[in-house]
Amino acid sequence: MSSGVAVDLENITIRFGDFTAVRDANVSINGGDFFSFLGPSGCGKTTILRAVSGFLEPSEGRVLIGGNDMAGIGPNKRPTALIFQNLALFPLMKVWENISFSMEVAGASAAERRKRADELLDMIALGGQGDKLPSELSGGQKQRVAIARALCANPDVLLLDEPLSALDLKLRQHMRTELREIQKRVGITFIYITHDQGEALTMSDNVAVMKAGVIDQIDTGHNIYDDPSTPFVASFVGENNVFRGKVKSISGNEAVVTTNRSGDLLSRITPAQVGNLKVGDDAMMFIRPEALELAPTDADSKTTITANVINEEFEGNSFSVFLEGDGGKMIKMSVPNLGQDHISARGENLSLRYDASNAVTMPAGELASE
Amino acid sequence: MKKKMIFSDFFKNNGVVMGTLLIGLVSFWLIFLIILPQLSMLDYSFRFNLPPAEVGGPKDVYTLSNYEHLIYGSDSTHQTYNTVDLKVFVRTIIAAMLVTIFNIFLCYPLAYFLGQSKGSGFVRLLVVLLIIPYWINEILRAFALRIIFGDSGLLNEALMFLHLTSEPIDFIRQDIALYAGLGYAYILLMLFPMYNVIESLDRNQIEAARDMGASWVHIHRRIVIPHAKPGIVSGATMVFMLSAGALAAPQILGGPSSLWFTQLVYQWFNDSLNWQQGAAYAIVLLASTIIIVLTVMKIFKVNMGDIGK
Amino acid sequence: MSSANLIRVALGAYLLIFFSYLLGPLVVMSLTAFNSSSFPTVSPWACFSYEWFDVLFNDKHIRDGIYYSIVIGIGTVILSVSMGLAASIVLTQVWPKLRSTYYTMIIAPILIPGVVLGISTLVFWDRAGAFFGATDGSFLYGLFHNGIFLTILGQSSFIASYAMLVFVARLQRFDTDLTEAALDLGATHTQAFRKILLPFMRPAIASASVLAFLASFENYNTTTFTIIDYKTLTTVLAQKVRLGINPSISSLAFIIIVLTIFAALAFEAANRNKEHKLAVKKGKASERKSGILPSFMTGNPAAILLVLLAFVVIVMVGTAQKYSPETCKIEVREAKQIAIQQRIEQLKEARRLKDEAKAATQSDAPAAPTTAAPKNSGAFGNVFAPTNLSDEDDAAPKAAPKDGNGAFGNVFDPNNLNSE
Ligand SMILES: Nc1ncnc2c1ncn2[C@@H]1O[C@H](COP(=O)(O)OP(=O)(O)O)[C@@H](O)[C@H]1O
Ligand SMILES: [Mg+2]
């Protein structure tokens, strides 16, 4: 089985009439990687994938697969296989015929096709179900048939367009692990599209976060979560408390921001923006809910915030505490459930602190809308 | 530039072989079966009926005489009007309208009944019963009415048996048979589009209106009819066009004097062998019916996309 | 009476009127097929007879007409279904701004009067022949003036629109991702069309083909212009009906009606059966217990009606082999003869009296006209002349060879459908 074919997108721009769906995307994906595009619905993820699979030609830029320029090569000639958002199983064909369709159009004999289909069916744990129609399978089974069908074509690159979005929560979590395992087993490059950050972070070697046609950040899941490079990434991936303000002082990679409502606060400058931020700039500082904790009385005022408790929600593994700071600033804190009955009482005034290394500051910008 | 892009996209989406086949079939249909034939008929209608030897000769020039004939008849001084043909024309258009209106009123209650009582066995039986006459030949349906309306037909026999009349009524000469036949011929083309739209109306809307105290008439006027409008106009368009263009029913059910406009066209073609004159009459029929239909569609704010649903 | 009851009664009356208007004429027409009277009528009823079927099956024009109708029907199905399918596929892809113009163009033929389509087809291909310089006797000239060729083109020009409507409805439910998935897996466009779209469209193609064939088979307005020197069943019928009607046309109508009912019931029965199977699968209905009736029929009224109808037809064909209305006809004829004889006697008497009266005043008056009318062959123009009544019963049937096999004697003769 072929493995490890790299995919490079060089300065890709894709327009539909006057509308630019993807603007100047540069991505290089290592062979054998599990690579995800993460972004809200409508940001151009599917469009990028269709340019890789050959259903549309980029208006500008090049798509390279294994170093070869794909311009002018149709989808049926590219070494890619696409798993559609709605799976697109052929409803009138049996499961085994679906799986071996790529061999059928290449002219393989029925016996050969059946044999290969049965192998793949065993691999996806659906042995003996080849004679069913797709409509007779459950959602998760259909999902796996779609994967087997794509793998049967021996692609160098597998493209997956939100393949889990139609499944229920339990199955979705199960399929995440399964997909990752299949990818490890076959060793080919996976390009995965999702608007669900959980999926992107758990499965991927690298993630590209997109906003309205523009790629904001490409990095490992860990870095994306800890060191978001733009306010959009910080607010889209995971939950974050955002504090707007002006940079008061900078020392090394730390900055003090005079926030609009919560006084001066100290934090790290996010690595991608070190050097871009100057004293007096509009800035945004982000603190994740789990980075906040109850402050001892002698805490440093540059890393403390006081606020009144409004509400408390029990989430199972944690408590979410919603507070209102000075000037009506809403703050969320997450406290792990270690057996306490509750954290606070409504109306109680709390002092919260955080570690400066757990808060990041960057130039002000657009946030992900709720 | 944009056009070129559309074409290249089309071939990219369909491949060269399929793309060519698709474009080829559609072009053949539109160009050779519709556009060019209509244009050549239009061209023909402006020519003289010349013997074959003179076609293409000096006498083969464009003329309005075929159209003038409809208005003035063979009177070249244009003093008198061709009252016979003009009368036939006006009668055809007006009668086709009346037939259409008659069909609307006759079909609406049934369409409503069928459309709103979903799926019971009785309703399905009615639908099957409706489909049967739909597929019986137009000629045979006219023939059936002729049996009924004839001098010694069932209707006259019945009327005389009941002593409602002493002499057989000449339904055919009175054009009653013709109008009944035209109404009969295309009634299902009115019913089915109406039925389809009414069926798609959510019953809850009617119930909500009733709940708010709307009267039966009010419900129909404000809810059902506005919803059914595209179907009604679509059906009316079909019935009007087909009635105005009917040939079989007038030939079989029309009395000797009651000529339908299509019959004039037919006579110019098959009896007088004057194709040019026939083409001119056909153009007049086509143009006037289309203008009427477009006007009605404009008035009722219905567009072409609703036709044929 | 409560208002709900009033509405129910009104609805019932309305349904009765509507369906009488729709079906009554067909029932009456069917009945006339079995009346031996040579004019299609139900009253007075002469004798129950199958002879008009005999006349029908021996009518060469009708047999030829059926043959050409089928040939043209097949040609029209092939041409109009492929054009309609292509047009509907293009409709799904056409540039949004062009879409409504394009739709108007492909739907327009439905609204153009059939007469106009027939004429324009005729005129255009005549012109095309002249344009290509085709002379009388050349192949092109022959083709462009061939009634079958022109009729197929003329009919297809609007039947393709009907087919297109059927396809558009089905295509709306087609998931274009399927075609893309096939391409992605290496299929060529032609393979994707053949293996994905075509199988999906198959039910629509079947119904469009049936629709196109029926529309072609019954078309008159266009065909009457384009058919030139051939005849289809419809044009033969139209000519017959215009020249003079006789019950053999009723018998044809009866056969068509029975076939239509058969098809409609079969379709409905199959539908019900499919629905029921689906319901069983979903566990919403129990599997039918197979009792005396096959499972296909239980709880399926359409299927039961279908089987009953088949039974009735078999019985009819069976009795037609044996039944002979001759005795009845002789009785009726004798009764009529007597009545007419009496009438003639009366007339003679009256005339004699008149003549005598005249002779009394005018001794050199010309001889009274003879009462014996020439034996005519049943054209309906003078059917009503009293002197003619005695010939009425056997005028048309005599034209048909009676080979003693009964009315349906040679229905099954394979030569029947061949054109001679
Ligand atoms: N064929 C097309 N024509 C015009 N606009 C399109 C087309 N395909 C996608 N778009 C637009 O491009 C944007 C990105 O779409 P898409 O890539 O499907 O988003 P997503 O990230 O949800 O997959 C959307 O605003 C969509 O409306
Ligand atoms: Mg998408």
PDB file of C-alpha atoms in Angstrom, chain C residues 64-80 146-156 159 212-219 222-224 226-228 230-235:
ATOM      1  CA  ASP C  64     -52.875  -0.952 -40.627  1.00  0.00           C
ATOM      2  CA  GLY C  65     -53.575   2.058 -38.439  1.00  0.00           C
ATOM      3  CA  ILE C  66     -52.652   0.113 -35.315  1.00  0.00           C
ATOM      4  CA  TYR C  67     -49.466  -1.078 -36.970  1.00  0.00           C
ATOM      5  CA  TYR C  68     -48.344   2.401 -37.947  1.00  0.00           C
ATOM      6  CA  SER C  69     -49.407   3.826 -34.603  1.00  0.00           C
ATOM      7  CA  ILE C  70     -47.142   1.307 -32.891  1.00  0.00           C
ATOM      8  CA  VAL C  71     -44.220   2.003 -35.218  1.00  0.00           C
ATOM      9  CA  ILE C  72     -44.592   5.752 -34.711  1.00  0.00           C
ATOM     10  CA  GLY C  73     -45.137   5.251 -30.988  1.00  0.00           C
ATOM     11  CA  ILE C  74     -41.865   3.366 -30.631  1.00  0.00           C
ATOM     12  CA  GLY C  75     -39.957   5.956 -32.641  1.00  0.00           C
ATOM     13  CA  THR C  76     -41.493   8.767 -30.622  1.00  0.00           C
ATOM     14  CA  VAL C  77     -40.696   7.076 -27.323  1.00  0.00           C
ATOM     15  CA  ILE C  78     -37.031   6.672 -28.261  1.00  0.00           C
ATOM     16  CA  LEU C  79     -36.622  10.217 -29.552  1.00  0.00           C
ATOM     17  CA  SER C  80     -38.713  12.090 -27.011  1.00  0.00           C
ATOM     18  CA  ASN C 146     -42.307  10.526 -45.298  1.00  0.00           C
ATOM     19  CA  GLY C 147     -45.346  10.613 -43.038  1.00  0.00           C
ATOM     20  CA  ILE C 148     -43.834   8.300 -40.435  1.00  0.00           C
ATOM     21  CA  PHE C 149     -40.609  10.293 -40.163  1.00  0.00           C
ATOM     22  CA  LEU C 150     -42.426  13.618 -39.958  1.00  0.00           C
ATOM     23  CA  THR C 151     -44.966  12.335 -37.461  1.00  0.00           C
ATOM     24  CA  ILE C 152     -42.256  11.051 -35.150  1.00  0.00           C
ATOM     25  CA  LEU C 153     -40.539  14.450 -35.269  1.00  0.00           C
ATOM     26  CA  GLY C 154     -43.767  16.409 -34.899  1.00  0.00           C
ATOM     27  CA  GLN C 155     -44.997  14.360 -31.953  1.00  0.00           C
ATOM     28  CA  SER C 156     -41.605  14.257 -30.259  1.00  0.00           C
ATOM     29  CA  ILE C 159     -43.991  14.809 -26.036  1.00  0.00           C
ATOM     30  CA  ALA C 212     -44.858   9.085 -24.384  1.00  0.00           C
ATOM     31  CA  PHE C 213     -46.214   5.998 -26.082  1.00  0.00           C
ATOM     32  CA  LEU C 214     -49.774   6.678 -24.990  1.00  0.00           C
ATOM     33  CA  ALA C 215     -49.519  10.332 -25.947  1.00  0.00           C
ATOM     34  CA  SER C 216     -48.176   9.370 -29.347  1.00  0.00           C
ATOM     35  CA  PHE C 217     -50.764   6.647 -29.821  1.00  0.00           C
ATOM     36  CA  GLU C 218     -53.684   8.957 -29.203  1.00  0.00           C
ATOM     37  CA  ASN C 219     -52.360  12.080 -30.850  1.00  0.00           C
ATOM     38  CA  THR C 222     -50.317  17.024 -35.005  1.00  0.00           C
ATOM     39  CA  THR C 223     -50.481  13.685 -36.716  1.00  0.00           C
ATOM     40  CA  THR C 224     -53.290  14.581 -39.058  1.00  0.00           C
ATOM     41  CA  THR C 226     -47.695  15.205 -40.680  1.00  0.00           C
ATOM     42  CA  ILE C 227     -48.857  11.703 -41.516  1.00  0.00           C
ATOM     43  CA  ILE C 228     -49.391  12.529 -45.237  1.00  0.00           C
ATOM     44  CA  TYR C 230     -50.043   6.859 -44.076  1.00  0.00           C
ATOM     45  CA  LYS C 231     -52.765   6.415 -41.494  1.00  0.00           C
ATOM     46  CA  THR C 232     -52.481   5.929 -37.762  1.00  0.00           C
ATOM     47  CA  LEU C 233     -55.228   4.394 -35.709  1.00  0.00           C
ATOM     48  CA  THR C 234     -56.342   7.813 -34.564  1.00  0.00           C
ATOM     49  CA  THR C 235     -56.529   9.317 -38.035  1.00  0.00           C
TER      50      THR C 235
END
